[in-house]
Coordinates of C-alpha atoms and ligand atoms in Angstrom, one line a residue:
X12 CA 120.7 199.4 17.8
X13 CA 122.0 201.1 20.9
X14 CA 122.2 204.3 21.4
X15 CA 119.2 204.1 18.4
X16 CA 115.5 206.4 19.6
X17 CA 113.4 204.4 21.9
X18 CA 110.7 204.0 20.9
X19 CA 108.5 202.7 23.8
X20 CA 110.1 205.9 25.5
X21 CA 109.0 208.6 23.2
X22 CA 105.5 209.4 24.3
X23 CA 102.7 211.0 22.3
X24 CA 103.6 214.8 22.0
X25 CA 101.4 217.2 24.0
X26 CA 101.1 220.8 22.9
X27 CA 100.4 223.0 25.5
X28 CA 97.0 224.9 24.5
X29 CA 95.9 226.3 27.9
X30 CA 96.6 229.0 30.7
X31 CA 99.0 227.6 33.4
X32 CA 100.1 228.6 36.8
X33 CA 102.9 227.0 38.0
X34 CA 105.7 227.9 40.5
X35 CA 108.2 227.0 38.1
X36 CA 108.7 226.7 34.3
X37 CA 111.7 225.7 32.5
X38 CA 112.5 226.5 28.5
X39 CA 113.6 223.8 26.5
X40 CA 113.7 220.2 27.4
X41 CA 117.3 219.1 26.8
X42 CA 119.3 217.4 29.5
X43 CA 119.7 221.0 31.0
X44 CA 116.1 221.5 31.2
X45 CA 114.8 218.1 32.0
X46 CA 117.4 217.8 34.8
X47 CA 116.0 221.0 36.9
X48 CA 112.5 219.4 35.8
X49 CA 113.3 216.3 38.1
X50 CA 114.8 217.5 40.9
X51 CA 112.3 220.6 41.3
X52 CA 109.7 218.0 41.0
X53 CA 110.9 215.4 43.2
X54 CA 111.3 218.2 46.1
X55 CA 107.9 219.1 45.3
X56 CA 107.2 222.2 43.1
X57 CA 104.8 222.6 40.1
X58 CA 107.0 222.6 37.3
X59 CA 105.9 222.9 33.4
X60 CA 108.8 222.3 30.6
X61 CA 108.1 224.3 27.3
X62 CA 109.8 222.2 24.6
X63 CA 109.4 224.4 21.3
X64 CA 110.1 221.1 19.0
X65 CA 110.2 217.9 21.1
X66 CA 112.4 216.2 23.9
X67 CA 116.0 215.8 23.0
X68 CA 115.7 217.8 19.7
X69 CA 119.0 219.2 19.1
X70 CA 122.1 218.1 21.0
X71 CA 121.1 216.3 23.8
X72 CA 119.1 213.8 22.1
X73 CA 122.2 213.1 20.0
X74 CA 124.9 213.0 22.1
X75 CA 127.5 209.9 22.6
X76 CA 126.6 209.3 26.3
X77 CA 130.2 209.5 27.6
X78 CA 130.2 210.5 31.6
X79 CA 133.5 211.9 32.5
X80 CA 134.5 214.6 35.8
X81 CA 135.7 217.8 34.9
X82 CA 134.0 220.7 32.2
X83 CA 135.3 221.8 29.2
X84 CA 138.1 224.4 30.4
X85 CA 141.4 222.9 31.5
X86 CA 142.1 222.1 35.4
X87 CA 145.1 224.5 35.3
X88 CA 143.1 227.5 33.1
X89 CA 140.1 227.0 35.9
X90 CA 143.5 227.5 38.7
X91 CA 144.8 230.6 37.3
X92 CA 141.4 232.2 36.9
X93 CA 139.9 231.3 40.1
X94 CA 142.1 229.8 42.5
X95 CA 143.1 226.7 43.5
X96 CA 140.3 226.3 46.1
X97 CA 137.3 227.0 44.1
X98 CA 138.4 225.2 41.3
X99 CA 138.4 222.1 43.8
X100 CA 135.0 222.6 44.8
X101 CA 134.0 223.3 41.5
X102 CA 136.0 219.4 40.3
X103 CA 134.2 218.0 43.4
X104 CA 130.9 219.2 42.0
X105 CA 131.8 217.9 38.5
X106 CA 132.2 214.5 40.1
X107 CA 128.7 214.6 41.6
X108 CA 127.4 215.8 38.6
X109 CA 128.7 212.5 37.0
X110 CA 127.3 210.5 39.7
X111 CA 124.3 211.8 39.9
X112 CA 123.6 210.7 36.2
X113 CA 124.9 207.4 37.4
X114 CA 122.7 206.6 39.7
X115 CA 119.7 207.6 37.6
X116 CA 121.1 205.5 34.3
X117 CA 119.9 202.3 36.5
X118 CA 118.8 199.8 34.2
X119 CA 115.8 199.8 36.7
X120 CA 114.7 203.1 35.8
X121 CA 115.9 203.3 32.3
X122 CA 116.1 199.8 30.8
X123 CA 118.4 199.4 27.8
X124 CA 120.5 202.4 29.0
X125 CA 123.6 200.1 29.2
X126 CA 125.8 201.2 31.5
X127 CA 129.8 200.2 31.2
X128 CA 132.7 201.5 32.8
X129 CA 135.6 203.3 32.0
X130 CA 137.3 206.0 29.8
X131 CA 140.2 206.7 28.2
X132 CA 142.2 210.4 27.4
X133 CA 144.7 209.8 24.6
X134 CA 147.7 212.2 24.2
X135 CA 148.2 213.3 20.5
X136 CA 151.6 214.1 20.9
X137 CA 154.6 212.4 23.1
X138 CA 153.9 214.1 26.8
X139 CA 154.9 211.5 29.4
X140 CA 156.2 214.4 31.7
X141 CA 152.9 216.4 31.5
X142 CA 151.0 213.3 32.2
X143 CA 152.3 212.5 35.6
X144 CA 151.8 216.0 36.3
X145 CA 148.4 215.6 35.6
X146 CA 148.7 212.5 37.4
X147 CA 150.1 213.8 40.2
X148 CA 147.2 216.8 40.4
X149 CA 143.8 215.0 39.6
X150 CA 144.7 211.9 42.3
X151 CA 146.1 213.6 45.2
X152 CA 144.8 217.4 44.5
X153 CA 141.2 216.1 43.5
X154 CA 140.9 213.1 44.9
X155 CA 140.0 211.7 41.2
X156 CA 140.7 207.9 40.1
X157 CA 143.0 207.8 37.6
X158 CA 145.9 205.9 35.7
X159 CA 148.7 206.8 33.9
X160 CA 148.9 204.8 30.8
X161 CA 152.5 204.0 29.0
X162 CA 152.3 204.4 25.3
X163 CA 152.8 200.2 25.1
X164 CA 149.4 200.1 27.1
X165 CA 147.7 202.2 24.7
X166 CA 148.6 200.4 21.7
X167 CA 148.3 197.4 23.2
X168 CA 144.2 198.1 23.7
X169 CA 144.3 200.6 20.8
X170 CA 145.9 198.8 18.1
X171 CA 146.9 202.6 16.5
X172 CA 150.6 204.0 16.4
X173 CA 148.6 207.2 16.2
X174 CA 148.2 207.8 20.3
X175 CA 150.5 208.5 22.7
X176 CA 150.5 208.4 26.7
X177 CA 146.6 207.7 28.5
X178 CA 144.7 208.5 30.9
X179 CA 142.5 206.0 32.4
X180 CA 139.6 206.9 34.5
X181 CA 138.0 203.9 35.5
X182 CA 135.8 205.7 37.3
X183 CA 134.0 207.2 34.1
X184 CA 131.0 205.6 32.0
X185 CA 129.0 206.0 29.1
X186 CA 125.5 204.9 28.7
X187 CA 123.1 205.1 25.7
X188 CA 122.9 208.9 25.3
X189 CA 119.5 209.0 23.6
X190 CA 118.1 206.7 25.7
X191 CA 119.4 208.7 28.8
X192 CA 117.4 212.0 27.5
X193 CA 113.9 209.9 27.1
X194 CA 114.5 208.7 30.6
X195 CA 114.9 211.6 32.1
X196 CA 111.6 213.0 30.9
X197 CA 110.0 209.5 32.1
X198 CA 111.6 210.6 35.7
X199 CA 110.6 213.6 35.6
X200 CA 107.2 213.1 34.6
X201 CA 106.5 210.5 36.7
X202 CA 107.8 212.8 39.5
X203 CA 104.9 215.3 38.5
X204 CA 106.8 217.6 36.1
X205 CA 104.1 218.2 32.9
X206 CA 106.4 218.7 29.6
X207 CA 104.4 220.0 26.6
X208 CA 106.2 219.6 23.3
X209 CA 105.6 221.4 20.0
X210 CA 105.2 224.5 22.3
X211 CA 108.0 227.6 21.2
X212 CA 108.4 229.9 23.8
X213 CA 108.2 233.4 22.2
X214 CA 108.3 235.9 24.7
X215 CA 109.0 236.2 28.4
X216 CA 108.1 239.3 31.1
X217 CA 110.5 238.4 33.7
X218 CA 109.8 242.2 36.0
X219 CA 107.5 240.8 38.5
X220 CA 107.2 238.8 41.4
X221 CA 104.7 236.3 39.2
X222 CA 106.5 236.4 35.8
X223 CA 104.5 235.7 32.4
X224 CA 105.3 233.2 29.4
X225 CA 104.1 233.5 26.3
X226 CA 103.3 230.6 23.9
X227 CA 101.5 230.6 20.5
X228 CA 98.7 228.8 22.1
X229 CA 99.1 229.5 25.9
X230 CA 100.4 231.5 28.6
X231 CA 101.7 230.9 32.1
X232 CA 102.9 232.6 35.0
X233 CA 105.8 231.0 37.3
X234 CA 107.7 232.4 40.2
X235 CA 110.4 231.3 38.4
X236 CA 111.5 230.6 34.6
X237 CA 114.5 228.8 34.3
X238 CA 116.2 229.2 30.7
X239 CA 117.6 225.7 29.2
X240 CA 117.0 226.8 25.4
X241 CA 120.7 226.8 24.6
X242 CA 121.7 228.1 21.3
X243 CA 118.2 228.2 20.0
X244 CA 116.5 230.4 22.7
X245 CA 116.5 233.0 20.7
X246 CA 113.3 235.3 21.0
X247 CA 112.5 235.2 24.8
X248 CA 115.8 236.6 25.5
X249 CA 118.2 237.1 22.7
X250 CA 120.7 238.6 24.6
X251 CA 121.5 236.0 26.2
X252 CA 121.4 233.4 23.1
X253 CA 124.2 235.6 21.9
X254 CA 126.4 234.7 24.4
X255 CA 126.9 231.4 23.3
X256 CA 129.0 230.4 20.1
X257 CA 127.4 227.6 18.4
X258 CA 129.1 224.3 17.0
X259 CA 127.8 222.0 15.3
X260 CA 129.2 218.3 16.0
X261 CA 128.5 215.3 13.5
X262 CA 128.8 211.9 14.8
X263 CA 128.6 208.3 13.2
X264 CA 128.3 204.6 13.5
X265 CA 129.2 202.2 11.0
X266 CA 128.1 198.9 9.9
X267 CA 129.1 196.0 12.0
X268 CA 132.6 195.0 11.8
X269 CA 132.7 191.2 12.9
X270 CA 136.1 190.3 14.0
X271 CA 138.1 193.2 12.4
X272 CA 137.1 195.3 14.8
X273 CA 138.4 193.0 17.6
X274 CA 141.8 193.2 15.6
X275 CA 141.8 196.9 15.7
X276 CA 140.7 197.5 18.9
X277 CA 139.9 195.7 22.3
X278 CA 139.1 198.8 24.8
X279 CA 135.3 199.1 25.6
X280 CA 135.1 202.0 27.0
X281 CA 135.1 205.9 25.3
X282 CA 138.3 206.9 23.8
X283 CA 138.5 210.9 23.8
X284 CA 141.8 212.4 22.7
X285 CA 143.6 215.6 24.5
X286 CA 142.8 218.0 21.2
X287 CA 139.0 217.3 21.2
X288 CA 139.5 216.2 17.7
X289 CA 138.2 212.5 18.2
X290 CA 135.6 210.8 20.7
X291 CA 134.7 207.1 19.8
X292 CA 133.9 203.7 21.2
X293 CA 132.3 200.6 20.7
X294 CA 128.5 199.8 20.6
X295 CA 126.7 196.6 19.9
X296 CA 129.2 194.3 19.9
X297 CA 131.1 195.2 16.6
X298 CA 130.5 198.8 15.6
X299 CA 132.3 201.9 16.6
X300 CA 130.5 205.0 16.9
X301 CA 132.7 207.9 16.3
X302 CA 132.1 212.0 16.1
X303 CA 134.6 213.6 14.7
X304 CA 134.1 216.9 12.2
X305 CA 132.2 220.0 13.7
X306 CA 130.9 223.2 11.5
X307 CA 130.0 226.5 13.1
X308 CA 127.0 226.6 10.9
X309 CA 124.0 223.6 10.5
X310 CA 125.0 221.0 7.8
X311 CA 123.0 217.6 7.2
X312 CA 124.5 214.9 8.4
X313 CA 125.0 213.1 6.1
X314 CA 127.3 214.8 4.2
X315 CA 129.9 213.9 6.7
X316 CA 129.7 210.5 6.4
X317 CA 132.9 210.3 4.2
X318 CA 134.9 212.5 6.5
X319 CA 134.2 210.1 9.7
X320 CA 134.9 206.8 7.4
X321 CA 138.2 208.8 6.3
X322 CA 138.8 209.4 9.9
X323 CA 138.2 205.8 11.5
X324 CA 140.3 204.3 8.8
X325 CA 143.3 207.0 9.5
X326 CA 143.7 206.6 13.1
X327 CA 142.8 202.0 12.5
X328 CA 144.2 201.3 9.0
X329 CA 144.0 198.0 9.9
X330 CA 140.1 197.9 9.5
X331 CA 140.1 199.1 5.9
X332 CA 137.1 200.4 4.5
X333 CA 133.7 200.8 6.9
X334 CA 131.3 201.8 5.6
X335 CA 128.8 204.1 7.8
X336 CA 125.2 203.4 8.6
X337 CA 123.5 206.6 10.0
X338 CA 124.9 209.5 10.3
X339 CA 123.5 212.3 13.0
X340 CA 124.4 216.0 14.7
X341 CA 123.9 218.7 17.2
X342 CA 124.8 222.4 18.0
X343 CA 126.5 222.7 21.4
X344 CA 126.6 226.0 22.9
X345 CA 130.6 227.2 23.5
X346 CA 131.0 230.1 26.0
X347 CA 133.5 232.7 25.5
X348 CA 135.4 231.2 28.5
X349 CA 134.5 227.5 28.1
X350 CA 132.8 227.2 31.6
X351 CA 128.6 226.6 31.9
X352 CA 126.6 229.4 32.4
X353 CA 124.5 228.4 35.8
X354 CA 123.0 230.8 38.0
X355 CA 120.3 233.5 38.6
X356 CA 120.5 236.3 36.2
X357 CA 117.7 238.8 37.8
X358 CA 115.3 237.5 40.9
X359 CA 113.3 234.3 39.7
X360 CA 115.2 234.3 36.6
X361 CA 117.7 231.3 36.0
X362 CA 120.2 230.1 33.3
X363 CA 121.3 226.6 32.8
X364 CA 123.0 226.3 29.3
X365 CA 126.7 226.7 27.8
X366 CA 127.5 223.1 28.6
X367 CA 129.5 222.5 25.5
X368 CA 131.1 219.0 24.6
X369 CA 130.7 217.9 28.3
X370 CA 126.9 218.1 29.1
X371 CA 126.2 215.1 30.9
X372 CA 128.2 215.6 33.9
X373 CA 127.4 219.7 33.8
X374 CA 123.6 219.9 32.8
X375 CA 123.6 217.6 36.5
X376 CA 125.0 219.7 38.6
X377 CA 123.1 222.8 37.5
X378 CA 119.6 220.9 37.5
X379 CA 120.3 219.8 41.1
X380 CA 121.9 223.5 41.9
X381 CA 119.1 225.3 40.3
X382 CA 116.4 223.6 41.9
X383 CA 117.9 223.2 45.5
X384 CA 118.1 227.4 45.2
X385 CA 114.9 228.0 44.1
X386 CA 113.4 225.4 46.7
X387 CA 116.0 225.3 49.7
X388 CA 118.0 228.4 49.2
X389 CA 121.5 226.4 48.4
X390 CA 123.7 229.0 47.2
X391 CA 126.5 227.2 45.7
X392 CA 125.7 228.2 42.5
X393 CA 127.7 231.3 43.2
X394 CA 130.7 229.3 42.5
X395 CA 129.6 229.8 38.8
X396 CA 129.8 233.6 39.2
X397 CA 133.0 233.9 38.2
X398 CA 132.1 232.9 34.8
X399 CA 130.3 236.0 33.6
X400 CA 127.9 236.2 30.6
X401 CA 130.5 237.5 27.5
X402 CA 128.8 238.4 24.2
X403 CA 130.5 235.5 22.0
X404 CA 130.9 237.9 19.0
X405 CA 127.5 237.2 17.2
X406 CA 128.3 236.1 13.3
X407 CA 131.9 237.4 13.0
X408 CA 132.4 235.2 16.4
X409 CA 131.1 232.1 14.5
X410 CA 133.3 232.5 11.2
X411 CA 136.4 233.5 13.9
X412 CA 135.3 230.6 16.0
X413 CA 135.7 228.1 12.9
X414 CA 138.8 229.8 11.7
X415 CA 140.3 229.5 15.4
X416 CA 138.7 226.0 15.9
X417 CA 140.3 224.6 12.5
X418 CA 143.6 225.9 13.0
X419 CA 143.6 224.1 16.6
X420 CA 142.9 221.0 15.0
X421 CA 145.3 221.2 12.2
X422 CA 148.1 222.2 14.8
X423 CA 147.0 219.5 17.0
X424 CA 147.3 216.8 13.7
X425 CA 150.4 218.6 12.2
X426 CA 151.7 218.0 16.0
X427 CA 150.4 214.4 16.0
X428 CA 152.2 213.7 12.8
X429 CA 155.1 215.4 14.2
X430 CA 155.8 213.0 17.0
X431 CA 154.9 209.9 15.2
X432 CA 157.5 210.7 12.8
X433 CA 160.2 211.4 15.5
X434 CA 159.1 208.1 16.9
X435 CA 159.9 206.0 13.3
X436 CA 162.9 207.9 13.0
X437 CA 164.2 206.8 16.2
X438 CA 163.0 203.0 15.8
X439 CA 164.9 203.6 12.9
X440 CA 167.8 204.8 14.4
X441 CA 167.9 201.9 17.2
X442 CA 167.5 199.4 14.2
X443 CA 170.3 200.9 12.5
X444 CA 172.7 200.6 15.6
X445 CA 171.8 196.9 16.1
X446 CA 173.1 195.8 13.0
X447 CA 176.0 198.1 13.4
X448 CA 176.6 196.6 16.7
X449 CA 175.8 192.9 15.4
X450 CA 178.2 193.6 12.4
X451 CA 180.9 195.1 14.7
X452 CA 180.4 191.4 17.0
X453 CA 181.3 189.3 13.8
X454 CA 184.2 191.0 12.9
X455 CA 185.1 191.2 16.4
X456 CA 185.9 194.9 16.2
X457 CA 184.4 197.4 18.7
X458 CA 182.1 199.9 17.7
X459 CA 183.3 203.7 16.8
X460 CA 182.9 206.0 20.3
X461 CA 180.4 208.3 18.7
X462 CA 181.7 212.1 19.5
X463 CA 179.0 214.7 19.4
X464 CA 179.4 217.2 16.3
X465 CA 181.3 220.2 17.0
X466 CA 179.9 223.3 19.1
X467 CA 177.4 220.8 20.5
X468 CA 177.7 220.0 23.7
X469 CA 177.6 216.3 25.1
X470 CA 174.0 215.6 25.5
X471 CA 173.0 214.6 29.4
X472 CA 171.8 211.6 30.3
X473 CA 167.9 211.9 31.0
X474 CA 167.1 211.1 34.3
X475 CA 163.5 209.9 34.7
X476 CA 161.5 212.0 37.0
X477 CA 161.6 212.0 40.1
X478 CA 158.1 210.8 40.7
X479 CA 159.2 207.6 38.6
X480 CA 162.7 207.0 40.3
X481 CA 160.4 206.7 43.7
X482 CA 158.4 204.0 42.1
X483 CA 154.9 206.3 42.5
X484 CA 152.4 205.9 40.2
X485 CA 152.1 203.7 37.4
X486 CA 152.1 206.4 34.4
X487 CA 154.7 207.1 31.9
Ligands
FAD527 C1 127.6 214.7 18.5 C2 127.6 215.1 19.9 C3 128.2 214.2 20.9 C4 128.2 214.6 22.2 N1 128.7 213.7 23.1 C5 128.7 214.0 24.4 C6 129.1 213.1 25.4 O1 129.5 211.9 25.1 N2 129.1 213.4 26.7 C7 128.7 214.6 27.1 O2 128.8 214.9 28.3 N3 128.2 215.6 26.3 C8 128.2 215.3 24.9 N4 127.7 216.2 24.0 C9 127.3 217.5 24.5 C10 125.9 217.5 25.1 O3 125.1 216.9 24.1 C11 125.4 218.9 25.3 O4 126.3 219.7 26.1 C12 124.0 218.9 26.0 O5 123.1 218.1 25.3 C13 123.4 220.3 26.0 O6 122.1 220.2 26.6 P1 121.1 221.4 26.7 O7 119.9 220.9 27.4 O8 121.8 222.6 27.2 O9 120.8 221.8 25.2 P2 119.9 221.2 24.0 O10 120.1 219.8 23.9 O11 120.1 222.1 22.8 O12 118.4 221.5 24.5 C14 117.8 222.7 24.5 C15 116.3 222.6 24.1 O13 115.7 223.8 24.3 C16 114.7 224.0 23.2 N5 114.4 225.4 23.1 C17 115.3 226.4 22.7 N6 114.6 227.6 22.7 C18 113.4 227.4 23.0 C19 112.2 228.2 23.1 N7 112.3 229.5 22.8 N8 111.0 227.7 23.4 C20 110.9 226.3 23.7 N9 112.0 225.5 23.6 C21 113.2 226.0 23.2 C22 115.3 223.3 22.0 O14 114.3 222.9 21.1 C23 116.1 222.2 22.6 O15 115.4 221.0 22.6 C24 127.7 215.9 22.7 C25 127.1 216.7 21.7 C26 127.1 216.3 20.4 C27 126.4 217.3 19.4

């Protein structure tokens, strides 16, 4: 199944149980991790990777494999809090970060990772003037591919009243997410990068020049660690584990659907709505894989299942009942200001982790900044500075995280269900005055000139912006 663990590209584990000197080594061996692994290696350092479970463990081993530009933090936030020049180098790097997965994801160097093109934003909520704002900004400010789509082209390819306006960036991709992590510790390795498993890294000395590791069974010395544990660093530098706010996302794929899924829905590439609430697309043909409910604590699985069918069958009544067949999750680390922490915290000592819901695109750019610092002395990683570790509230952040996090949602569906209703009331409304109209033709009598109630003022006409009355763009 795609998107299912490869098997051919899981290798036997290998614990580290001897002394190591290396020039660097590198916690955790997610996509943050494994990414500084490559490129390190491939410009020619010793690198080790200390995986305390095994490669792809928690989020990035689990993750839906959708490739888009940008981070987690809004264009316009990034604007007002660093200005409008970093924040364009900063989208520029986003869009590297993106291609660099690209051009790894080869089917050549990672066959089955089935690469297709294409992703679309959906609006929640009726926002055609926003959108050609946004329009506007990500095409001619940052040089970003996109399309406005009108709420007829989203239903059209989404057969679902439930969306609104779209963005389409054809430009985006998804691959097989799993696959994409196994790969990248097959590119690594064969670059020269050794990556022990089963190996917990429990404390670090990061003082000297040479700085010591400590493993249950081993230790090394580095010039350089590079911290990729995420949320679950923990021990080696808890400090810096409390920065991040953990969230745990649950994700699902359901049996195939045969031809009702073709009735409900004919886009093929990732569907991602403006709240974060939903993030779906269709794998194998005829089965969508959707992740949907997230927990700031760890839950199995499994017990989501429900939810997610729920879910799918809200936004496409049209399919009915699905029934799900596997279930799976992760913990993402949130920072307090939704940007990924990349950078040097104290000479020879590096963080790559924060990445969030967007850690494909992110976890590149830091692997390739990272490593081109430590080996060439490229300093752009200062253009992460800005983004300052914040203590993320330890457990009264996580209960204030969920209680924030759920109202989001439920003001994002209470708006949602808002608009749709405005939008049957007025279909509603134009039915009504065609009959009146057609009744007022057969009795030949002209309709009523409606006057507006009193104290209210004639309405204006609405003029159409004045983007659209130019004929620019093709959005709403
Ligand atoms: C359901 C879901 C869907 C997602 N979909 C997408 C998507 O479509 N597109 C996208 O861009 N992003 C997506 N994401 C987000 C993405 O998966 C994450 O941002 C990314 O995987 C984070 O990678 P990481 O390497 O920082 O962390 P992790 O994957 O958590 O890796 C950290 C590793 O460090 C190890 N570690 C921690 N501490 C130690 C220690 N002390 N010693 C040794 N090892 C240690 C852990 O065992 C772990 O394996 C999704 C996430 C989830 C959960």
């Amino acid at each position: 199944m795609t998107n299912g663990p490869d098997a051919a590209a899981i290798t036997e584990r290998s614990r580290l149980s001897f002394d190591l000197d290396v020039d660097i080594a590198i916690v955790g061996a997610g996509l943050a991790g494994l990414t500084v692994a490559l490129e390190a290696a491939r410009l020619g350092a010793s690198v080790a990777v200390l995986e305390g479970r095994h490669v792809g463990w928690n989020a990035s081993g689990h993750q839906l494999g959708t490739v888009m530009p940008g981070y987690g933090l809004p264009i316009s936030d990034l604007i007002a809090r660093i200005g409008f020049e970093d924040t364009r180098e900063l989208w520029s790097l986003s869009k590297e970060g993106a291609e660099y997965v690209r051009a790894n994801a080869t089917e050549a160097l990672m066959p089955g990772i089935a690469l297709s093109e294409g992703a679309l934003e959906v609006s929640n909520v009726e926002a055609g003037d926003q959108l050609i704002a946004r329009l506007q900004m990500l095409g001619e400010d940052f040089e970003t591919e996109v399309e406005g789509w009108q709420v007829d082209r989203v239903r059209a390819e989404l057969k679902t009243d439930h969306y609104f306006h779209g963005v389409y960036y054809p430009k985006a991709f998804q691959i097989d997410g799993r696959k994409y992590v196994h790969g990248l510790a097959a590119l690594a390795r064969r670059a020269g990068a050794r990556i022990f498993e089963d190996t917990p890294v429990v404390s670090i000395d990061s003082s000297g020049i040479r700085k010591r590791i400590v493993t249950p069974s081993a230790r090394l010395r580095a010039s350089h660690i590079v911290l990729a544990g995420n949320i679950h660093l923990g021990a080696p530098l808890r400090r810096l584990s409390e920065t991040l706010l953990p969230v745990w996302r649950y994700a699902a794929v359901t049996a195939p659907l045969g031809e009702r899924l073709a009735d409900a829905m004919t886009f093929k590439g990732s569907v991602t709505d403006t709240d974060g609430i939903d993030h779906f697309r269709v794998v194998d043909g005829d089965r969508l894989m959707w992740a949907s409910p997230e927990t700031t604590w760890a839950a199995r699985p499994e017990r989501f299942a429900p939810a997610i069918a729920r879910r799918i069958r809200t936004i496409f009544p049209r399919l009915g009942r699905v029934e799900i067949s596997e279930t799976w999750g992760g913990a993402v680390g949130q920072t307090v200001h939704g940007m990924p922490q990349i950078g040097q915290l104290r000479r020879g000592l590096w963080v790559t982790s924060g990445f969030g819901r967007q850690g494909l695109n992110t976890s590149a750019i830091a692997g390739q900044l990272i490593a081109r610092s430590i080996l060439w002395g490229d300093e752009r990683w200062r253009l992460f500075s800005p983004f300052e570790l914040v203590w993320a509230g330890g457990s009264t952040g996580r209960v204030a995280g969920y209680v924030i996090g759920m109202w989001g949602r439920g003001s994002s569906a209470a708006a949602g269900a808002l608009a749709r209703y405005r939008e049957r009331s007025r279909t509603q409304e134009r039915i009504r005055e065609a009959r009146l109209a057609e009744a007022n033709r057969q009795a030949g009598t002209k309709p009523p000139r409606r006057r507006p109630p009193p104290g209210r003022p004639r309405p204006e006409r609405p003029q159409p912006p004045a983007s659209a009355r130019s004929g620019e763009g093709e959005g709403a």
